[in-house]
Amino acid sequence: MRIKKATLIRQRDVSSWTSCQTITQNLYDLYAGLAEIQIQNTLELSDSDPFSTFEKGYELSQLESDLLVFIDHFPCPATIIKSFSKYITSKKRPDIIIHIFGDFTLQAAEWLSAEEQLKEFNIKFICASDAQANLLNKLLNNPKNIESHFFPLRDGAHHFSQEMRESTRERLKIHENELVFIYTGRLSMQKNVIELISMMNELKRTFQLKFKLLVAGPFDDLGIPYIGQYSQEGAYCTRWMKQVPNVDFVHYLGSLDSNELHQYYCASDCFISLSTHNDEDFGMSPCEAGATGLPLILTNWGGYSSFKKYFSKTYLVETTFNSTNSSRPSPDKKSLFKTVINFIENFSPKERKQIEECSLNIMRKNLKNSIIELETSPFNGFTELMTKVGARFSATKNSPFSGVRGNYSDLYYDLYDSYIEVEKKDV
């Protein structure tokens, strides 16, 4: 195969989302090591205002690349492609790979505005999970435009260390035989963190179980903006202070850097998250935890259901999601109890080992065919559902999925029921 000259496209400013910072750098390293391409340029985008967009579109048209690869979530790739199409003069169009993040639906109006320009190219939208690929299948006309590949991890960065486990446990005064769960990520209504603690506390008391729960991450007050439920600053922290301090098995660690997270992953026995966030297309925290050999207890929601493909010790908690009560998707308490008890009964710390399935080297092999098959993937437009989503975001930007009485709309269920169907097939 002829080596393709590639331009990687990312934002210049550091993303405000820590996970996106890690993902973008890992994607850059992924392509830098691919034998099938030669990185000709890296184009950094500083803003999404019209002048900057058209300026970068012109700059891109002068590079004569065979392949354009978007590895960041902002600015929306559609705006750059729209500008690039205006300036490119060569009849041979470069192929395009776009790595999709959780905010794809938020950018629906921008994607729709570039629909005709996108049809000029062969495009692969690379999703981070099967659930997200199913979601895009509802929004794009050509299924050949869509593939699913996990976001990669740096090789060897998440190894398991027995020495690190012992020293961290000693510092926390945790006995070696004591069972430790860990949650890392945003402390948010979207992630159901307080609900996790409440249900684990009930489980502990009901069945007389002994375990600790480590929690690490920053508080956020995003609320549920899709239906217009915004929180005041400090609201989630205030709720935490009212409900959590009296729960003696919870140890809050604050916000941690990557080295500190690695230590606590090694010291723990199981990662747990009950997130039902609508943008939960992947999950960098459980991926990094799982790579150290930690078993995972996750909801069967969104990208979480794909973790079973890469991490054999993944336990999935059922999610309640239906339009009859118009409520947000929620982890099922009975399913959680059953899942945790099943994990405890079968747990053996001696079986732990590092997992390499998400390493850069393995992901490069998986991505090779995607590059080869680009020539047979012409973009063929968006579906009627995508048009509806774009219209709602344009009309009601601050609450695009709100229904009657502040609940979710039917459009939300039509779009996101794919986030649970993937796991139902696997059960």
Coordinates of C-alpha atoms in Angstrom, one line a residue:
M1 CA 0.0 0.0 0.0
R2 CA 1.2 3.5 -0.9
I3 CA 2.2 5.5 2.2
K4 CA -0.2 8.4 2.5
K5 CA 0.8 12.0 3.3
A6 CA -1.3 12.9 6.3
T7 CA -2.2 16.1 8.1
L8 CA -3.4 15.8 11.7
I9 CA -5.8 18.4 13.0
R10 CA -6.3 19.4 16.6
Q11 CA -7.1 22.5 18.7
R12 CA -4.2 24.7 19.8
D13 CA -5.5 25.5 23.2
V14 CA -5.6 22.7 25.9
S15 CA -9.1 21.2 26.2
S16 CA -11.0 22.0 29.4
W17 CA -11.8 18.3 29.6
T18 CA -9.0 16.3 31.1
S19 CA -10.0 13.1 29.4
C20 CA -10.0 14.8 26.0
Q21 CA -6.4 16.1 26.6
T22 CA -5.3 12.6 27.2
I23 CA -7.2 11.1 24.3
T24 CA -6.0 13.7 21.8
Q25 CA -2.4 13.2 22.7
N26 CA -2.7 9.4 22.6
L27 CA -4.4 9.6 19.1
Y28 CA -1.5 11.8 17.9
D29 CA 1.0 9.1 19.2
L30 CA -1.1 6.4 17.5
Y31 CA -0.8 8.0 14.1
A32 CA 2.8 9.0 14.5
G33 CA 3.6 5.3 14.8
L34 CA 1.5 4.1 11.8
A35 CA 3.7 2.7 9.0
E36 CA 0.9 3.4 6.5
I37 CA 1.0 7.2 6.8
Q38 CA 3.6 9.9 6.9
I39 CA 2.6 12.9 9.1
Q40 CA 3.2 15.8 6.8
N41 CA 1.8 18.5 9.0
T42 CA -0.1 19.1 12.2
L43 CA -2.6 21.9 11.9
E44 CA -3.6 23.6 15.1
L45 CA -6.9 25.4 15.3
S46 CA -7.2 28.3 17.7
D47 CA -10.8 29.3 17.4
S48 CA -14.1 28.6 15.6
D49 CA -15.0 32.2 14.5
P50 CA -15.7 32.6 10.8
F51 CA -12.4 34.4 10.0
S52 CA -10.2 31.8 11.7
T53 CA -12.1 28.9 10.2
F54 CA -11.8 30.2 6.6
E55 CA -8.1 31.1 7.2
K56 CA -7.4 27.5 8.3
G57 CA -9.4 26.1 5.5
Y58 CA -7.3 27.9 3.0
E59 CA -4.1 26.9 4.8
L60 CA -5.2 23.3 4.7
S61 CA -5.9 23.5 0.9
Q62 CA -2.3 24.4 0.3
L63 CA -0.8 21.3 2.0
E64 CA -1.8 18.7 -0.7
S65 CA -2.4 15.9 1.8
D66 CA -3.7 12.5 0.9
L67 CA -5.3 12.1 4.3
L68 CA -6.8 14.5 6.9
V69 CA -7.2 13.2 10.4
F70 CA -9.3 15.1 13.0
I71 CA -8.1 14.0 16.5
D72 CA -9.8 16.6 18.7
H73 CA -13.3 17.4 19.7
F74 CA -13.2 21.2 19.1
P75 CA -13.6 23.1 16.9
C76 CA -16.2 21.1 15.1
P77 CA -14.5 19.4 12.1
A78 CA -17.5 20.3 9.9
T79 CA -16.7 24.0 9.9
I80 CA -13.1 23.4 8.7
I81 CA -14.2 20.9 6.0
K82 CA -16.7 23.4 4.8
S83 CA -14.1 26.1 4.4
F84 CA -11.5 23.7 3.0
S85 CA -13.9 22.6 0.3
K86 CA -14.3 26.2 -0.9
Y87 CA -10.5 26.6 -1.4
I88 CA -9.3 23.3 -2.7
T89 CA -8.6 23.3 -6.4
S90 CA -7.3 19.7 -7.0
K91 CA -9.8 17.2 -8.5
K92 CA -8.4 14.6 -6.2
R93 CA -9.8 15.1 -2.7
P94 CA -8.0 13.8 0.3
D95 CA -9.6 11.1 2.4
I96 CA -10.8 12.1 5.9
I97 CA -10.8 10.3 9.2
I98 CA -12.8 12.0 12.0
H99 CA -12.5 10.7 15.6
I100 CA -15.9 11.2 17.2
F101 CA -16.2 12.4 20.8
G102 CA -19.2 12.5 23.0
D103 CA -20.3 16.0 21.8
F104 CA -21.2 14.9 18.3
T105 CA -24.9 15.4 18.8
L106 CA -24.3 18.8 20.4
Q107 CA -22.7 19.9 17.1
A108 CA -25.6 18.6 14.9
A109 CA -26.5 22.0 13.4
E110 CA -22.8 22.6 12.4
W111 CA -22.6 19.1 10.8
L112 CA -25.8 19.7 8.9
S113 CA -24.6 23.1 7.6
A114 CA -21.7 21.3 5.9
E115 CA -23.6 18.3 4.5
E116 CA -23.1 19.1 0.8
Q117 CA -19.4 19.8 1.2
L118 CA -18.9 16.5 3.2
K119 CA -20.3 14.6 0.2
E120 CA -17.2 15.6 -1.8
F121 CA -15.1 13.3 0.3
N122 CA -14.5 9.7 1.4
I123 CA -14.9 9.8 5.2
K124 CA -14.6 7.5 8.1
F125 CA -16.2 8.5 11.4
I126 CA -14.3 6.5 14.1
C127 CA -16.4 6.0 17.2
A128 CA -15.0 4.9 20.5
S129 CA -17.6 2.3 21.2
D130 CA -20.2 0.1 19.6
A131 CA -23.0 2.0 21.2
Q132 CA -21.8 5.3 19.8
A133 CA -21.5 3.6 16.3
N134 CA -25.1 2.5 16.6
L135 CA -26.1 6.1 17.5
L136 CA -24.3 7.4 14.4
N137 CA -26.0 4.7 12.3
K138 CA -29.2 6.5 13.1
L139 CA -27.7 9.8 11.9
L140 CA -25.7 9.0 8.8
N141 CA -27.1 7.4 5.6
N142 CA -24.0 5.3 4.7
P143 CA -23.0 2.7 7.3
K144 CA -19.7 2.3 5.6
N145 CA -18.8 5.8 6.9
I146 CA -18.8 4.4 10.5
E147 CA -16.4 2.3 12.4
S148 CA -15.8 1.5 16.1
H149 CA -12.3 1.6 17.7
F150 CA -11.5 2.2 21.4
F151 CA -9.4 5.2 22.2
P152 CA -5.9 4.0 22.8
L153 CA -3.7 4.1 25.9
R154 CA 0.0 4.8 26.1
D155 CA 2.1 1.6 26.0
G156 CA 3.1 0.6 29.5
A157 CA 1.7 3.7 31.2
H158 CA -0.9 1.7 33.3
H159 CA 1.0 -1.3 34.5
F160 CA 0.1 -3.1 37.7
S161 CA 2.7 -2.7 40.5
Q162 CA 2.4 -4.9 43.6
E163 CA 5.0 -2.7 45.4
M164 CA 2.9 0.4 44.6
R165 CA -0.2 -1.4 45.8
E166 CA 1.3 -2.3 49.2
S167 CA 2.8 1.2 49.8
T168 CA -0.4 3.0 48.9
R169 CA -2.5 0.8 51.1
E170 CA 0.0 1.2 54.0
R171 CA -0.3 5.0 53.6
L172 CA -4.1 4.8 53.7
K173 CA -4.0 2.3 56.6
I174 CA -5.9 -0.3 54.5
H175 CA -5.3 -3.9 55.4
E176 CA -4.2 -6.2 52.5
N177 CA -7.3 -8.3 52.9
E178 CA -9.7 -5.4 52.9
L179 CA -11.8 -5.0 49.7
V180 CA -11.5 -1.6 48.1
F181 CA -13.7 -0.1 45.3
I182 CA -12.7 3.1 43.5
Y183 CA -14.5 5.7 41.4
T184 CA -12.5 8.4 39.6
G185 CA -13.9 11.1 37.3
R186 CA -16.2 14.1 37.7
L187 CA -18.3 14.3 40.8
S188 CA -21.5 15.2 39.1
M189 CA -25.2 14.7 38.8
Q190 CA -24.5 13.3 35.3
K191 CA -22.2 10.6 36.8
N192 CA -24.6 9.5 39.6
V193 CA -21.8 9.6 42.2
I194 CA -24.0 10.4 45.2
E195 CA -26.5 7.7 44.0
L196 CA -23.6 5.3 43.8
I197 CA -22.6 6.0 47.4
S198 CA -26.2 5.8 48.7
M199 CA -26.8 2.4 47.0
M200 CA -23.4 1.0 48.1
N201 CA -24.2 2.1 51.7
E202 CA -27.6 0.3 51.6
L203 CA -26.0 -2.8 50.1
K204 CA -23.3 -2.8 52.8
R205 CA -25.9 -2.5 55.6
T206 CA -28.4 -4.9 54.2
F207 CA -25.9 -7.8 53.6
Q208 CA -23.4 -7.0 56.3
L209 CA -20.6 -6.5 53.8
K210 CA -17.2 -4.9 54.5
F211 CA -15.5 -2.7 51.9
K212 CA -14.2 0.8 51.3
L213 CA -14.9 3.1 48.5
L214 CA -12.3 5.6 47.3
V215 CA -13.6 8.6 45.3
A216 CA -11.4 11.0 43.3
G217 CA -12.2 13.8 41.0
P218 CA -13.4 17.5 40.8
F219 CA -16.9 18.6 41.6
D220 CA -18.9 20.1 38.8
D221 CA -22.2 21.8 38.6
L222 CA -23.3 21.1 35.0
G223 CA -26.6 19.7 36.1
I224 CA -28.6 18.2 33.2
P225 CA -28.3 20.9 30.5
Y226 CA -30.0 18.9 27.8
I227 CA -33.4 19.5 29.5
G228 CA -32.5 22.9 30.9
Q229 CA -31.7 21.9 34.4
Y230 CA -28.7 24.0 35.3
S231 CA -27.1 24.0 38.8
Q232 CA -25.8 26.9 40.8
E233 CA -22.1 27.1 41.5
G234 CA -21.2 24.8 44.4
A235 CA -24.5 23.0 44.4
Y236 CA -23.2 19.4 43.9
C237 CA -20.5 20.0 46.6
T238 CA -23.1 21.3 49.0
R239 CA -25.3 18.2 48.3
W240 CA -22.2 16.0 48.9
M241 CA -21.5 17.7 52.2
K242 CA -25.0 17.1 53.4
Q243 CA -25.2 13.4 52.4
V244 CA -21.8 11.8 52.3
P245 CA -19.7 12.8 55.4
N246 CA -21.7 10.4 57.6
V247 CA -20.9 7.4 55.4
D248 CA -17.8 6.0 57.0
F249 CA -16.6 3.6 54.2
V250 CA -16.1 6.5 51.7
H251 CA -12.7 8.1 51.4
Y252 CA -12.6 11.3 49.2
L253 CA -9.1 11.8 47.7
G254 CA -9.6 15.1 45.9
S255 CA -8.5 15.7 42.3
L256 CA -5.5 13.6 41.4
D257 CA -2.9 13.7 38.6
S258 CA -2.2 10.7 36.4
N259 CA 0.6 9.4 38.6
E260 CA -1.5 9.5 41.7
L261 CA -4.4 7.9 39.9
H262 CA -2.1 5.0 38.9
Q263 CA -1.1 4.5 42.6
Y264 CA -4.7 4.3 43.7
Y265 CA -5.7 2.0 40.9
C266 CA -3.0 -0.4 42.0
A267 CA -4.1 -0.2 45.6
S268 CA -7.8 -0.9 44.7
D269 CA -9.6 -4.1 43.9
C270 CA -12.4 -2.9 41.6
F271 CA -13.3 0.2 39.6
I272 CA -17.0 1.2 39.8
S273 CA -19.1 3.8 37.9
L274 CA -22.8 4.1 37.5
S275 CA -22.7 7.0 35.0
T276 CA -25.7 7.4 32.7
H277 CA -24.4 10.6 31.1
N278 CA -25.7 11.1 27.5
D279 CA -22.2 11.8 26.3
E280 CA -20.8 8.6 27.9
D281 CA -19.5 7.3 24.5
F282 CA -16.3 5.8 26.0
G283 CA -14.8 6.3 29.5
M284 CA -11.1 7.1 30.0
S285 CA -11.2 6.5 33.7
P286 CA -12.4 2.9 33.5
C287 CA -10.1 2.2 30.6
E288 CA -7.0 3.3 32.5
A289 CA -8.2 1.5 35.6
G290 CA -8.9 -1.7 33.6
A291 CA -5.5 -1.6 32.0
T292 CA -3.9 -2.0 35.5
G293 CA -5.9 -5.3 35.8
L294 CA -8.7 -3.8 37.9
P295 CA -12.1 -5.5 37.4
L296 CA -14.8 -3.1 36.3
I297 CA -18.4 -2.6 37.5
L298 CA -20.2 -0.3 35.1
T299 CA -23.7 0.5 33.9
N300 CA -24.7 -1.1 30.6
W301 CA -25.1 2.4 29.2
G302 CA -23.3 3.9 26.2
G303 CA -19.7 3.2 25.7
Y304 CA -19.4 1.3 28.9
S305 CA -21.0 -1.8 27.4
S306 CA -18.1 -2.1 25.0
F307 CA -15.6 -2.7 27.8
K308 CA -16.4 -6.4 27.8
K309 CA -14.7 -6.7 24.5
Y310 CA -11.4 -5.5 25.9
F311 CA -11.6 -6.3 29.6
S312 CA -12.9 -9.8 30.5
K313 CA -13.6 -8.9 34.1
T314 CA -16.2 -6.4 33.3
Y315 CA -19.5 -6.6 35.2
L316 CA -22.5 -4.6 33.8
V317 CA -25.3 -3.1 35.8
E318 CA -28.7 -2.8 34.1
T319 CA -30.0 0.6 33.3
T320 CA -33.6 1.7 33.6
F321 CA -34.4 3.7 30.4
N322 CA -37.9 4.1 29.0
S323 CA -40.2 6.9 27.9
T324 CA -43.2 5.8 30.0
N325 CA -42.0 7.9 33.0
S326 CA -39.9 10.4 31.0
S327 CA -37.1 10.1 33.6
R328 CA -33.4 10.2 33.0
P329 CA -31.6 6.8 32.5
S330 CA -30.8 5.4 36.0
P331 CA -28.8 2.4 37.3
D332 CA -31.1 -0.3 38.6
K333 CA -30.5 -0.9 42.3
K334 CA -31.4 -4.6 42.3
S335 CA -29.1 -5.2 39.4
L336 CA -26.3 -3.3 41.2
F337 CA -26.7 -5.4 44.4
K338 CA -26.7 -8.6 42.4
T339 CA -23.6 -7.5 40.4
V340 CA -21.6 -6.4 43.4
I341 CA -22.4 -9.6 45.4
N342 CA -21.5 -11.7 42.4
F343 CA -18.2 -9.9 42.1
I344 CA -17.3 -10.3 45.8
E345 CA -18.1 -14.0 45.7
N346 CA -15.8 -14.6 42.7
F347 CA -13.1 -12.1 43.6
S348 CA -9.5 -13.2 43.8
P349 CA -6.7 -10.5 44.1
K350 CA -4.1 -13.1 43.0
E351 CA -5.5 -13.2 39.5
R352 CA -4.7 -9.6 38.7
K353 CA -2.5 -8.8 35.7
Q354 CA -2.0 -5.9 33.3
I355 CA -4.2 -5.7 30.2
E356 CA -2.6 -4.7 26.9
E357 CA -5.7 -4.8 24.6
C358 CA -6.0 -1.0 24.4
S359 CA -2.3 -0.2 23.9
L360 CA -1.1 1.9 21.0
N361 CA 0.5 -1.0 19.2
I362 CA -2.7 -3.1 19.1
M363 CA -4.8 -0.2 18.2
R364 CA -2.5 0.6 15.3
K365 CA -3.2 -2.8 13.8
N366 CA -6.9 -2.3 14.2
L367 CA -6.8 1.1 12.5
K368 CA -4.8 -0.1 9.5
N369 CA -7.8 -1.5 7.6
S370 CA -9.8 1.7 8.3
I371 CA -7.2 3.6 6.3
I372 CA -7.1 1.1 3.5
E373 CA -10.9 1.0 3.2
L374 CA -11.4 4.8 3.0
E375 CA -11.5 4.8 -0.7
T376 CA -14.8 3.0 -0.7
S377 CA -16.5 5.2 1.9
P378 CA -18.1 8.2 0.2
F379 CA -20.2 10.4 2.5
N380 CA -23.9 10.1 1.6
G381 CA -25.6 12.6 3.8
F382 CA -27.5 12.7 7.1
T383 CA -30.8 11.1 8.1
E384 CA -34.1 12.7 9.0
L385 CA -33.4 12.1 12.7
M386 CA -30.2 14.1 12.4
T387 CA -32.2 16.9 10.8
K388 CA -34.6 16.8 13.8
V389 CA -31.7 16.9 16.3
G390 CA -30.1 19.8 14.5
A391 CA -33.4 21.7 14.5
R392 CA -33.9 21.3 18.2
F393 CA -30.4 22.5 19.0
S394 CA -30.9 25.5 16.8
A395 CA -34.3 26.3 18.2
T396 CA -33.7 25.5 21.9
K397 CA -30.0 25.6 22.5
N398 CA -30.2 25.6 26.3
S399 CA -32.7 22.7 26.6
P400 CA -32.7 20.7 23.3
F401 CA -34.2 17.5 24.7
S402 CA -36.7 18.9 27.2
G403 CA -40.2 17.6 27.0
V404 CA -43.4 18.4 28.9
R405 CA -43.1 19.3 32.5
G406 CA -39.3 19.5 32.3
N407 CA -38.9 15.8 31.5
Y408 CA -37.1 14.3 28.5
S409 CA -38.6 14.5 25.0
D410 CA -39.4 11.6 22.7
L411 CA -36.6 12.8 20.5
Y412 CA -34.1 12.0 23.3
Y413 CA -35.4 8.4 23.6
D414 CA -35.4 8.0 19.8
L415 CA -31.8 9.0 19.7
Y416 CA -30.3 7.4 22.8
D417 CA -32.1 4.1 23.0
S418 CA -29.1 2.8 21.1
Y419 CA -27.0 3.4 24.2
I420 CA -28.5 0.5 25.9
E421 CA -29.5 -1.9 23.0
V422 CA -25.9 -3.0 22.4
E423 CA -25.6 -4.6 25.9
K424 CA -29.1 -6.2 25.7
K425 CA -27.8 -8.2 22.7
D426 CA -24.8 -9.4 24.8
V427 CA -26.7 -10.5 28.0

